[in-house]
mmCIF file of C-alpha atoms and ligand atoms in Angstrom:
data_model
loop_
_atom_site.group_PDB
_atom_site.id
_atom_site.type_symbol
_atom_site.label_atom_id
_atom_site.label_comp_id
_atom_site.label_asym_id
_atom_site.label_seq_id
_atom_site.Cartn_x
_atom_site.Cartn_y
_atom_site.Cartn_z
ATOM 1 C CA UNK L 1 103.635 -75.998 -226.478
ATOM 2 C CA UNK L 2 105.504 -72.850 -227.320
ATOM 3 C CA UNK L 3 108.774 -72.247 -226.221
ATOM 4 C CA UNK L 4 110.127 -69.941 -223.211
ATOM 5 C CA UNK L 5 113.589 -68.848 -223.344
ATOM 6 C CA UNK L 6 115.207 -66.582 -221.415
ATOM 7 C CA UNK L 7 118.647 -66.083 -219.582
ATOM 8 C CA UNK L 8 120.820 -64.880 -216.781
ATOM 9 C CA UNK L 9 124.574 -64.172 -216.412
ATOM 10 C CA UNK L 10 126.096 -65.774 -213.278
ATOM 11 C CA UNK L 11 128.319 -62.079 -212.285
ATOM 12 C CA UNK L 12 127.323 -62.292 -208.909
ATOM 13 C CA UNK L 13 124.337 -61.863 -206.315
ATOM 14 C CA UNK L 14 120.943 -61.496 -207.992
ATOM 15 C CA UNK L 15 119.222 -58.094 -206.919
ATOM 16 C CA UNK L 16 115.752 -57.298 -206.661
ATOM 17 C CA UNK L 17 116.045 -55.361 -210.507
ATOM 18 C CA UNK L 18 116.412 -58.589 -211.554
ATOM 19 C CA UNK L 19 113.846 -60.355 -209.334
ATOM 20 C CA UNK L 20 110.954 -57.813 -209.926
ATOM 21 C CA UNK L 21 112.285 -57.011 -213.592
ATOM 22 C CA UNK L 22 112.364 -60.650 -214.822
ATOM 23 C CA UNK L 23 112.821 -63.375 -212.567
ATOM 24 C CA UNK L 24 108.889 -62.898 -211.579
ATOM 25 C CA UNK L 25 107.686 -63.637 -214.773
ATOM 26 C CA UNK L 26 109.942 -66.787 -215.364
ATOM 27 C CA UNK L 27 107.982 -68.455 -212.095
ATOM 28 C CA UNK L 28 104.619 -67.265 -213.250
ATOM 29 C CA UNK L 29 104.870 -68.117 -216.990
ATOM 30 C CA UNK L 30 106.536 -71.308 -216.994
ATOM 31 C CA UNK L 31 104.086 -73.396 -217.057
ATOM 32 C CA UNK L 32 101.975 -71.943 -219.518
ATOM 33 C CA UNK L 33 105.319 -72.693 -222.028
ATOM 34 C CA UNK L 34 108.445 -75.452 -222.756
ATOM 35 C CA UNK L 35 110.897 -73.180 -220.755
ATOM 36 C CA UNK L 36 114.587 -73.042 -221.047
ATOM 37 C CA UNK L 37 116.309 -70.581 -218.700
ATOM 38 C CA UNK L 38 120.307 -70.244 -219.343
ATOM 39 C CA UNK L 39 122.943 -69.502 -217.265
ATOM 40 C CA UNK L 40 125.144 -67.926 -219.540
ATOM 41 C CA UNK L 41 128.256 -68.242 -218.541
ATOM 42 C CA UNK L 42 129.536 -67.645 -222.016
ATOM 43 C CA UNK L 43 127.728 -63.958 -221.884
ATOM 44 C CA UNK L 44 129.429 -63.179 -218.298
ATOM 45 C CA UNK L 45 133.155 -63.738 -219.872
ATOM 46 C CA UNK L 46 132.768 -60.636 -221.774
ATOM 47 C CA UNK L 47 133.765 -58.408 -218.761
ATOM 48 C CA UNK L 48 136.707 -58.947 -216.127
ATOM 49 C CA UNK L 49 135.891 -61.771 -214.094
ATOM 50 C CA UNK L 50 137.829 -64.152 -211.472
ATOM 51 C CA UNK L 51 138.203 -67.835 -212.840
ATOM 52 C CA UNK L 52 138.213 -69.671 -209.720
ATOM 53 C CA UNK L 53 134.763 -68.385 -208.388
ATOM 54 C CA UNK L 54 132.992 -69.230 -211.772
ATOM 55 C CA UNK L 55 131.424 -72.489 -211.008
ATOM 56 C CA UNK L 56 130.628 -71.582 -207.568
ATOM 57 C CA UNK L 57 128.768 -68.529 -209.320
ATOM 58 C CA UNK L 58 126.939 -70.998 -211.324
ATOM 59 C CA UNK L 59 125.937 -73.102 -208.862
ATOM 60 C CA UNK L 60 124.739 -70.405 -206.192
ATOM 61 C CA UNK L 61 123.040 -68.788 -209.051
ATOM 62 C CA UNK L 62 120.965 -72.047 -209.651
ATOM 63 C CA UNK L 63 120.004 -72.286 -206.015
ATOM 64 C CA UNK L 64 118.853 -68.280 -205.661
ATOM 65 C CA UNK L 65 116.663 -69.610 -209.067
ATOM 66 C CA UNK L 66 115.027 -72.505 -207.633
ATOM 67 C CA UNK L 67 114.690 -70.669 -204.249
ATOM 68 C CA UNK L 68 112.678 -67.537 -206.350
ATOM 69 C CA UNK L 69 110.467 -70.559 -207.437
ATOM 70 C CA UNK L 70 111.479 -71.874 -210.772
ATOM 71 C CA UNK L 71 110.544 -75.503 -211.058
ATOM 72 C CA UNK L 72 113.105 -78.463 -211.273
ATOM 73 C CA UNK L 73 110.681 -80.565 -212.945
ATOM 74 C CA UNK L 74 109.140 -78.375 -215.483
ATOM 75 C CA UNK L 75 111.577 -75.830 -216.432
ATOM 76 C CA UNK L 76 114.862 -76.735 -217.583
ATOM 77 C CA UNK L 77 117.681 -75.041 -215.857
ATOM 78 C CA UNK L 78 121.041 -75.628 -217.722
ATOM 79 C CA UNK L 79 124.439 -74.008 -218.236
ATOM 80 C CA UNK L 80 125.438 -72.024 -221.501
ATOM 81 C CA UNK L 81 128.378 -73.140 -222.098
ATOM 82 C CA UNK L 82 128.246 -77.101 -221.466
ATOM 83 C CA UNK L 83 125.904 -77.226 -224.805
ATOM 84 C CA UNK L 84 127.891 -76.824 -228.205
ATOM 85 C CA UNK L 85 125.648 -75.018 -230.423
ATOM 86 C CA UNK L 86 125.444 -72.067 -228.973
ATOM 87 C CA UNK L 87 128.853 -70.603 -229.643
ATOM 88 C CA UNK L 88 128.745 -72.215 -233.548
ATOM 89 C CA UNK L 89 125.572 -70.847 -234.055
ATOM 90 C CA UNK L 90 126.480 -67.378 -233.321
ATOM 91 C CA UNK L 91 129.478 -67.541 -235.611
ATOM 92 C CA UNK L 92 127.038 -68.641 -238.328
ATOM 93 C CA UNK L 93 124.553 -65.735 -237.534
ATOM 94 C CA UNK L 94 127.593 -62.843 -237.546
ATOM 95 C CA UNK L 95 127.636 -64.258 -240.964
ATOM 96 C CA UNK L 96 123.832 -62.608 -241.585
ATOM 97 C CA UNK L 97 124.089 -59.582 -239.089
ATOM 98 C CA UNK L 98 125.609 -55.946 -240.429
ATOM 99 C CA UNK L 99 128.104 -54.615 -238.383
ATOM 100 C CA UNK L 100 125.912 -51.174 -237.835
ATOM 101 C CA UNK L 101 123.037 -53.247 -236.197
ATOM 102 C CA UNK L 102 125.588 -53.948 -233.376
ATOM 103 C CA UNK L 103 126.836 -50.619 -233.409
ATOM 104 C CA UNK L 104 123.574 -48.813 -232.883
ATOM 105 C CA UNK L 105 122.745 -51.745 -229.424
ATOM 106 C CA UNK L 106 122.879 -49.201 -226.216
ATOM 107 C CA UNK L 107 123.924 -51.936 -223.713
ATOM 108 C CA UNK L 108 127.271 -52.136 -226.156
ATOM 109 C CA UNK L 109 127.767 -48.593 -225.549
ATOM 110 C CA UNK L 110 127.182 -48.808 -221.255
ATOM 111 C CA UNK L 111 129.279 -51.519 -220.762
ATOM 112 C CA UNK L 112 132.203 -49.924 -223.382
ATOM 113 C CA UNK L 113 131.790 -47.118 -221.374
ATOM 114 C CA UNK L 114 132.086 -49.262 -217.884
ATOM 115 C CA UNK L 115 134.997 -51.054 -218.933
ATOM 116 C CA UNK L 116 137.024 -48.598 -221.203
ATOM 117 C CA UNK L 117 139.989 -50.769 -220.868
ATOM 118 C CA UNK L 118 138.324 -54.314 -221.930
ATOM 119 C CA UNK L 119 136.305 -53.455 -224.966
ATOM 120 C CA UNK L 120 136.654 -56.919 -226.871
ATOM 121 C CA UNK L 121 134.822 -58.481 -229.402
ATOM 122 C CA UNK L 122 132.720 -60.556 -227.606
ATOM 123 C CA UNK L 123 131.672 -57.524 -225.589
ATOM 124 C CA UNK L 124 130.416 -55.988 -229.072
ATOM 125 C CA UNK L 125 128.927 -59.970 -230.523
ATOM 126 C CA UNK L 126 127.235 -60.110 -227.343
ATOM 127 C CA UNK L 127 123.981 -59.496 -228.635
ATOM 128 C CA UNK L 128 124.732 -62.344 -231.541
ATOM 129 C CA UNK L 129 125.170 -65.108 -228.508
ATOM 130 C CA UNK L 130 122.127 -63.837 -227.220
ATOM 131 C CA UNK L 131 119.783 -64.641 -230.601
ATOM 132 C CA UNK L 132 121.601 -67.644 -230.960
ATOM 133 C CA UNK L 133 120.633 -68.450 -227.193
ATOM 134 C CA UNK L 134 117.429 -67.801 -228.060
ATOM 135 C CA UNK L 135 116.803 -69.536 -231.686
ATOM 136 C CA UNK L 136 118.873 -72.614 -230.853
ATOM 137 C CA UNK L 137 115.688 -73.716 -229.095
ATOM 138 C CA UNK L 138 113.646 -72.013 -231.296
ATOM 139 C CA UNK L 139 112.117 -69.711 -228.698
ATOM 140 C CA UNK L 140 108.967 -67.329 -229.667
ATOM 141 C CA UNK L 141 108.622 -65.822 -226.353
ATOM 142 C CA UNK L 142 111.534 -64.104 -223.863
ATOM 143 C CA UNK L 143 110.460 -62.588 -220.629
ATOM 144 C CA UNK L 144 112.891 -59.723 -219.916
ATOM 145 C CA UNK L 145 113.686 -56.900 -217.897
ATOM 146 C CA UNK L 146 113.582 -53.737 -220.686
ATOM 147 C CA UNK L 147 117.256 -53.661 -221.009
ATOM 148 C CA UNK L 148 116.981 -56.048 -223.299
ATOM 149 C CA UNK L 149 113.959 -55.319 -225.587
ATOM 150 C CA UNK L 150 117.056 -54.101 -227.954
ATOM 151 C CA UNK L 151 118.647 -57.385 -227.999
ATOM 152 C CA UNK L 152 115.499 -59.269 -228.741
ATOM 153 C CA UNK L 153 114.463 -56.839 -231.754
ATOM 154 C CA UNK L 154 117.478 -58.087 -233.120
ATOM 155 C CA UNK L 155 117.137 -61.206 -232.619
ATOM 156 C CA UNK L 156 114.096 -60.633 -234.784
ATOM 157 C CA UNK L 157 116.018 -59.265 -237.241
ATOM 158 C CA UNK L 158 118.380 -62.018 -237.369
ATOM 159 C CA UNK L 159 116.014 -64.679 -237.780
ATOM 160 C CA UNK L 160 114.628 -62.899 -240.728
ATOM 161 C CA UNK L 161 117.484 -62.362 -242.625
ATOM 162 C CA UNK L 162 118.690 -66.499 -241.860
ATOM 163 C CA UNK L 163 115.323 -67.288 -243.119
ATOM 164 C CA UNK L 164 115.398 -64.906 -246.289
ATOM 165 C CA UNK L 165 118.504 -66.064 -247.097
ATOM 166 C CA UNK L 166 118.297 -70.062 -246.687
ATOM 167 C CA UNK L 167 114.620 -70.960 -246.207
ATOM 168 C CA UNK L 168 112.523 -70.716 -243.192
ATOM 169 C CA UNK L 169 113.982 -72.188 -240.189
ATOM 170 C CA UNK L 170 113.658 -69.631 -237.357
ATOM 171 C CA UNK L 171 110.608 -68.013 -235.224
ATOM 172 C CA UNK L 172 110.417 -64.209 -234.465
ATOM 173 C CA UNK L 173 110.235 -64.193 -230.836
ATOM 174 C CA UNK L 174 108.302 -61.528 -228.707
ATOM 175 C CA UNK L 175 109.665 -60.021 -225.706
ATOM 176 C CA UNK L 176 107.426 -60.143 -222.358
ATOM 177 C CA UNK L 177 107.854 -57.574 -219.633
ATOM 178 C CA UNK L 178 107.000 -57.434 -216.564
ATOM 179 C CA UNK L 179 104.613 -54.679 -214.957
ATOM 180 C CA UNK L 180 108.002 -52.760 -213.786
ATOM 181 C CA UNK L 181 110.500 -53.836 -216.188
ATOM 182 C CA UNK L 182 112.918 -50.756 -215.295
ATOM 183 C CA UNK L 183 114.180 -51.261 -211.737
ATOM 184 C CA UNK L 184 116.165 -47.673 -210.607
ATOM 185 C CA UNK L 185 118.811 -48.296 -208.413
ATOM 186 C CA UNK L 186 119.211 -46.924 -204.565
ATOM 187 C CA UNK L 187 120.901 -43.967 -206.544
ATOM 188 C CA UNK L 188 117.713 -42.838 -208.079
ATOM 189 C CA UNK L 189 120.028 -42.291 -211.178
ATOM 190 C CA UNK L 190 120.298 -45.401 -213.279
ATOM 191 C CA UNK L 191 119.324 -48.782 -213.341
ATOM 192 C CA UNK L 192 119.588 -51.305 -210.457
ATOM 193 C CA UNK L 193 122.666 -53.241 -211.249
ATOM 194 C CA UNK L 194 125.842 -54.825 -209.374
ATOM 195 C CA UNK L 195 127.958 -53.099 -211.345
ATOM 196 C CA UNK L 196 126.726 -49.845 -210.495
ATOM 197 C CA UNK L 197 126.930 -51.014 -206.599
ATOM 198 C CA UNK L 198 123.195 -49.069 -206.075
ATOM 199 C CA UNK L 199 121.714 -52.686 -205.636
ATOM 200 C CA UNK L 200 119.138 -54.542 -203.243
ATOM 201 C CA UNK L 201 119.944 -57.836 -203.104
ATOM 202 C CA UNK L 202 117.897 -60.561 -203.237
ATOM 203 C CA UNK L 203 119.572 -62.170 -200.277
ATOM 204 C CA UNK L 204 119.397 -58.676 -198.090
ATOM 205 C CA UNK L 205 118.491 -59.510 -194.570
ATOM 206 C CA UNK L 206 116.234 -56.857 -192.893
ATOM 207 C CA UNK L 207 119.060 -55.307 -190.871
ATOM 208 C CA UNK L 208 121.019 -54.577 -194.078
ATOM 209 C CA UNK L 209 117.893 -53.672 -196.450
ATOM 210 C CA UNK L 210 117.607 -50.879 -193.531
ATOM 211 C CA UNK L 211 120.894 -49.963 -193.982
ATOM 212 C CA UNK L 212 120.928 -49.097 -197.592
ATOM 213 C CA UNK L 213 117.008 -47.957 -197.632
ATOM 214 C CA UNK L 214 117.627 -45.427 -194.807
ATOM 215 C CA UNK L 215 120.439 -43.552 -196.381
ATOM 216 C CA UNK L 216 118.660 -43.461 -199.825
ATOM 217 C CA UNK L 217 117.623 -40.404 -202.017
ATOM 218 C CA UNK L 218 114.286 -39.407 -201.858
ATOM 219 C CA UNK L 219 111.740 -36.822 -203.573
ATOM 220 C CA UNK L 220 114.652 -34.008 -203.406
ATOM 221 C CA UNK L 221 112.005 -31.434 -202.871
ATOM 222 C CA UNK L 222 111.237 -33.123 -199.319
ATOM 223 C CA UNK L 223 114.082 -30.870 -197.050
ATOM 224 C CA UNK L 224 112.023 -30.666 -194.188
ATOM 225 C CA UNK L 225 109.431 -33.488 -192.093
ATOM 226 C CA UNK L 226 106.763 -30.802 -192.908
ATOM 227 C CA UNK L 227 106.909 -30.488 -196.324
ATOM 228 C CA UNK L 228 104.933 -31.875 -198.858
ATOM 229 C CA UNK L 229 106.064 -34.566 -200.983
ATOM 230 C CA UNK L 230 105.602 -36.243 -204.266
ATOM 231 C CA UNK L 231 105.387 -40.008 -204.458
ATOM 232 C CA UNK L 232 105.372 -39.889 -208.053
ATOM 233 C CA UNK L 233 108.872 -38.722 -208.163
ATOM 234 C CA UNK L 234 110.155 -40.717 -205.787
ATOM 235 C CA UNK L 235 112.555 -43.643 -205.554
ATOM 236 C CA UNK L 236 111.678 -45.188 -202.545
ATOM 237 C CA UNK L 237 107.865 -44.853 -203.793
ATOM 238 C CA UNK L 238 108.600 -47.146 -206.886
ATOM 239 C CA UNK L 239 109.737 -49.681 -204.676
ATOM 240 C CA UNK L 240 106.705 -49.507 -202.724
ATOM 241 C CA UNK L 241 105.001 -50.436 -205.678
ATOM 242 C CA UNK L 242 107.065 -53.718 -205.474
ATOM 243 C CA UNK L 243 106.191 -54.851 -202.467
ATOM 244 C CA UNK L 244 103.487 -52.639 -200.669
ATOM 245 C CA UNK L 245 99.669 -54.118 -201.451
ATOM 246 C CA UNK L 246 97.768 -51.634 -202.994
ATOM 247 C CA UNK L 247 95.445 -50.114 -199.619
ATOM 248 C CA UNK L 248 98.948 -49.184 -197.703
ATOM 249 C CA UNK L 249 100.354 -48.036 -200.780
ATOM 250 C CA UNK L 250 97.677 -45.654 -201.074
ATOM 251 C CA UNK L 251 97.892 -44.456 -197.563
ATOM 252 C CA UNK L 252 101.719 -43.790 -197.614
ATOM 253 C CA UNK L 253 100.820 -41.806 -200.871
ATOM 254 C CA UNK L 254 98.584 -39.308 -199.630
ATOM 255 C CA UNK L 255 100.512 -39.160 -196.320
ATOM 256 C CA UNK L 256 103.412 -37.928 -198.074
ATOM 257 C CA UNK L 257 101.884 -35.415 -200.443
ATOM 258 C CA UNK L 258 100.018 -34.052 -197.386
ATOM 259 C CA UNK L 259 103.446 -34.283 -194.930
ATOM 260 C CA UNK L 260 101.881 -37.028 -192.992
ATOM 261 C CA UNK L 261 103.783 -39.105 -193.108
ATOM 262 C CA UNK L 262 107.736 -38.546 -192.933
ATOM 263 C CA UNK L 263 110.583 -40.409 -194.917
ATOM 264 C CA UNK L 264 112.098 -42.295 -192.374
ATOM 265 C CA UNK L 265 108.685 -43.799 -191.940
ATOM 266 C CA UNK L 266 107.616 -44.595 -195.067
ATOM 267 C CA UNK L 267 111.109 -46.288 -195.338
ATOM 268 C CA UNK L 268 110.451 -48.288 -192.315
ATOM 269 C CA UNK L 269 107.406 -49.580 -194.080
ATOM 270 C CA UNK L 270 109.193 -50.310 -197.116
ATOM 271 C CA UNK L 271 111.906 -52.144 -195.499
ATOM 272 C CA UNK L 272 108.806 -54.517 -193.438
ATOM 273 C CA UNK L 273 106.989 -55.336 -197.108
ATOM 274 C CA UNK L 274 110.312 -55.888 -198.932
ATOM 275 C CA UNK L 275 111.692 -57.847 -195.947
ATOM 276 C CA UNK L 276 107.991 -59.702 -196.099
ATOM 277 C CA UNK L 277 107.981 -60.760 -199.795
ATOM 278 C CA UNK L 278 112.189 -61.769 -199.801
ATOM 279 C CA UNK L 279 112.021 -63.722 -197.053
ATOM 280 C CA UNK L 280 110.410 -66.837 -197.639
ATOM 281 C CA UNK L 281 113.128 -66.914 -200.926
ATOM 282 C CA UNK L 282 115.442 -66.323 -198.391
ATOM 283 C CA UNK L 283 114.720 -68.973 -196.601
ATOM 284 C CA UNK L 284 114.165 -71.472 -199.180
ATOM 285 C CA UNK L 285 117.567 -70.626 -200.573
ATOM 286 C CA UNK L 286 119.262 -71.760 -197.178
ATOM 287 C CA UNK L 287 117.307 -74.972 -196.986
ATOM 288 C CA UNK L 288 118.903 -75.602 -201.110
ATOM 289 C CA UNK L 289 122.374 -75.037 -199.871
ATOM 290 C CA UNK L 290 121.983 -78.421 -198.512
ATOM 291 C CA UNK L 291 121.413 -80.180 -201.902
ATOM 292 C CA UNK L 292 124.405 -78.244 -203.816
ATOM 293 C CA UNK L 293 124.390 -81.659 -205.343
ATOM 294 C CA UNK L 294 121.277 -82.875 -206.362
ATOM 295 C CA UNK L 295 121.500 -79.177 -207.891
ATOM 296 C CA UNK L 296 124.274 -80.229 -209.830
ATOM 297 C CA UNK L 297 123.202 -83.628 -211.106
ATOM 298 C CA UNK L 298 119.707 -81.537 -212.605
ATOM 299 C CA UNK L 299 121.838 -79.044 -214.058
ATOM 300 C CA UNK L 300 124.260 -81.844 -215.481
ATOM 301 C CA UNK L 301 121.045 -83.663 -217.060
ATOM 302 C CA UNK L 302 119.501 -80.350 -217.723
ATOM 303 C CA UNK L 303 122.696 -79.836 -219.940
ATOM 304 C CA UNK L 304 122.567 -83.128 -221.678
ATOM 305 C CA UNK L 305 118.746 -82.526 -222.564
ATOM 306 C CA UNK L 306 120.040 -79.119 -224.227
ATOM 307 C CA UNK L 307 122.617 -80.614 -226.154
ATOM 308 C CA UNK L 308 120.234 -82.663 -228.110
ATOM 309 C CA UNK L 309 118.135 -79.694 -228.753
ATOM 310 C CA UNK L 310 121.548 -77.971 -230.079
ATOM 311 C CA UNK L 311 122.050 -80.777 -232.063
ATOM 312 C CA UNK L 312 119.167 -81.422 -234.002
ATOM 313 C CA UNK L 313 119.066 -77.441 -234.853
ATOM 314 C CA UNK L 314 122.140 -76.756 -235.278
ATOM 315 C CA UNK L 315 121.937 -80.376 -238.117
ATOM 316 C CA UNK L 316 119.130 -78.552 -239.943
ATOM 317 C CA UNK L 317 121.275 -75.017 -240.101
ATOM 318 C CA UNK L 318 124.482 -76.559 -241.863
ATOM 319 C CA UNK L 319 122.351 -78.486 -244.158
ATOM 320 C CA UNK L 320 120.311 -75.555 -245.340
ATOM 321 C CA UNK L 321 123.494 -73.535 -245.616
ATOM 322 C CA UNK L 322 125.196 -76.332 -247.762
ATOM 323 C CA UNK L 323 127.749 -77.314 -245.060
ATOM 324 C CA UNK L 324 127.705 -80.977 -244.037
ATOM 325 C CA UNK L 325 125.648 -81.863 -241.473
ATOM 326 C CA UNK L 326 127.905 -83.155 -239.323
ATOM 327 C CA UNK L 327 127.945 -83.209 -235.345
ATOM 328 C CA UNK L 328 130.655 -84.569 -233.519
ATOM 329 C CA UNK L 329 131.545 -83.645 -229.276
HETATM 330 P P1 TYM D 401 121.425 -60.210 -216.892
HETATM 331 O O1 TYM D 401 122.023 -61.297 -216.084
HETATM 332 O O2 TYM D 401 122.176 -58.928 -216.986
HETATM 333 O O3 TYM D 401 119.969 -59.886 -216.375
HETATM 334 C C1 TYM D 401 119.030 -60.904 -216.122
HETATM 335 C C2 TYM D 401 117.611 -60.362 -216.260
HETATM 336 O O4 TYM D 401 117.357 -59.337 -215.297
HETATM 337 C C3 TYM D 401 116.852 -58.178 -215.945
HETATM 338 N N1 TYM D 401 117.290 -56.977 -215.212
HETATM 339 C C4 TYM D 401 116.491 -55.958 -214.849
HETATM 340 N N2 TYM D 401 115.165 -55.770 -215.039
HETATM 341 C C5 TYM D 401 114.639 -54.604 -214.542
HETATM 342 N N3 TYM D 401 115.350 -53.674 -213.875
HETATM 343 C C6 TYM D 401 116.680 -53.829 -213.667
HETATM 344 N N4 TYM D 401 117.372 -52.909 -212.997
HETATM 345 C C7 TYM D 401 117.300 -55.026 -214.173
HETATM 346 N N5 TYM D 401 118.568 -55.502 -214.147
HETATM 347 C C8 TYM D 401 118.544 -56.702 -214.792
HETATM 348 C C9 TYM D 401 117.438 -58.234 -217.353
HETATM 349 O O5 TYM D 401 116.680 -57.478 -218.258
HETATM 350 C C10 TYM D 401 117.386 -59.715 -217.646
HETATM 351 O O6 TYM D 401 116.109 -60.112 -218.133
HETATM 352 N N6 TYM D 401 121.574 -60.367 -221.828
HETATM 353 C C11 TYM D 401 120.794 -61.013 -220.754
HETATM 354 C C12 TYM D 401 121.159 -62.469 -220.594
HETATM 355 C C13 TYM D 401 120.823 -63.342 -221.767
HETATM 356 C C14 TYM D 401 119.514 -63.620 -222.291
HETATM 357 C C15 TYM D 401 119.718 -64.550 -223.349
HETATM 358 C C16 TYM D 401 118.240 -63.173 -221.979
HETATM 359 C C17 TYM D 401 121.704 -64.069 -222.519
HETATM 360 N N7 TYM D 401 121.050 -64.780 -223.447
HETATM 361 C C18 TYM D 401 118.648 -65.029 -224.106
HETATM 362 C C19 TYM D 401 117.165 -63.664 -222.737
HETATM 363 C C20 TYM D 401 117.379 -64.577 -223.777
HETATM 364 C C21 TYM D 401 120.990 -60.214 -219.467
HETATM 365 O O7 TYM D 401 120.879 -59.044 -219.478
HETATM 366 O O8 TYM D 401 121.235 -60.861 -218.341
#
């Protein structure tokens, strides 16, 4: 079987960008590949963070998983930074990857941007720890919202240049998207993402999706209940084609290009489908807070699984590089 990889950083309450950008595709492919999803704690360190709330992160971040349906038996779940590997093999991979490649990586840029006053270096390696994620368990394909179809192109690029240099040893993996793979936020302005604070979260009970839905841009052309209106333009229309099945989808469409139906409507609607498909996660998430535990002790085996994986790659990388293949925790 091929290997999935993919990963997630544990900086707080999933949203839906994430859900219907990525997450999706994790429960529907998984079982179709060997597939390793990554909390990656090591990633999330890059920007300000509190200390004390970092395992709890973790944890809760497993449960929302398992409640969007990944599967504890077939998928392993594990954390970043309890497998050694992943940080040495990045070090050995800046080794191979020119200081412009990083340069040129737009998500570099945004989060510079974000947090003018904590630019570090693992901020700009970031993308390294991500292709050594990725070719520590020799992944070939990574299901990923589009934000990342930069990182993975250089993961490509990596793995060709390791293999030039010391002899094949690597795949070139192949990013998978999903059928919206660019989630706007409420903002209609950029991207879904916590950071940004234009977010639906995964964990949004109806009351509050109504309360961010209802005060949220629409076609800007739409001043008046009588005027026309283009779906095709509009935010809250995209997320109808989340949630709303195709016949009522089609319906609100014409309605609103013919001023038949109104905004707050159509919002009403949206807030009934999303509330419809989030719930049962919703639920299923409450039911896991009551095994925190048993969580823990998978993730905790999960981990030592991973390590072994580490191992034996990270074994066959010193030896082809002429450093002793030594591994020692
Ligand atoms: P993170 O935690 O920022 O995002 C997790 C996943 O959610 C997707 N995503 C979105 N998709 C569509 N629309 C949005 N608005 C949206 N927001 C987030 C992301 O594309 C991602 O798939 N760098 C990775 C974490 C990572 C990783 C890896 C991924 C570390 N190592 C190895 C794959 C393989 C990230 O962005 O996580």
């Amino acid at each position: 079987m091929k290997v999935l990889f993919t990963g997630i950083q544990p900086t707080g309450e999933l949203h839906i960008g994430n859900y219907f950008g990525a997450i999706k595709n994790w429960v529907r492919l998984q079982h179709q590949y060997e597939t390793y999803v990554s909390i990656v704690d090591l990633h999330a360190i890059t920007i300000p963070y509190e200390p004390s709330e970092m395992q709890n992160r973790i944890l809760n971040l497993a449960l929302n998983l398992y409640a969007c349906g990944i599967d504890r038996e077939n998928t392993t779940l594990f954390v970043q930074s309890e497998v050694p590997g992943h940080a040495d093999l990045t070090w050995i991979f800046n080794t191979v990857t020119p200081l412009g490649d990083l340069e040129r990586m737009t998500q570099f840029k945004d989060k510079a941007r974000q947090h003018r006053k904590n630019v570090n270096v693992g901020l700009f390696d970031y993308p390294v720890l991500q292709a050594s994620d990725i070719l520590l368990y020799k992944g070939e394909v990574v299901p990923v919202g589009e934000d990342q179809v930069q990182h993975i192109e250089l993961t490509r690029e990596i793995a060709r240049r390791f293999n030039a240099r010391f002899g094949n040893t690597f795949p070139e993996c192949k990013e998978i998207l999903t059928e919206t793979p660019r989630i706007m936020g409420l903002d209609g302005e950029s991207k879904m993402s916590k950071s940004k604070n234009n977010h639906i979260g995964l964990l949004d009970d109806k009351e509050t999706l109504w309360k961010k839905i209802s005060v949220a841009k629409t076609d800007p052309a739409r001043i008046r209940r009588n005027d026309p209106g283009n779906p095709d333009i509009c935010n809250i229309f995209s997320y109808h084609r989340l949630v709303t099945p195709e016949e009522e989808r089609k319906e609100i469409a014409e309605g609103c290009r013919t001023a038949g139906i109104g905004c707050i409507d159509c919002k009403k609607r949206l807030v009934e489908n999303m509330h419809r498909e989030l719930g049962p996660i919703q639920e299923r998430y409450n039911e896991l807070l009551l095994e925190k535990d048993t969580i823990a002790d998978i993730l905790e085996s999960n981990n030592e699984h991973c390590r072994e994986v580490a191992k034996s790659t990270i074994l066959e990388v010193k030896e082809k590089m002429g450093l002793k293949p030594v591994w020692k925790i």
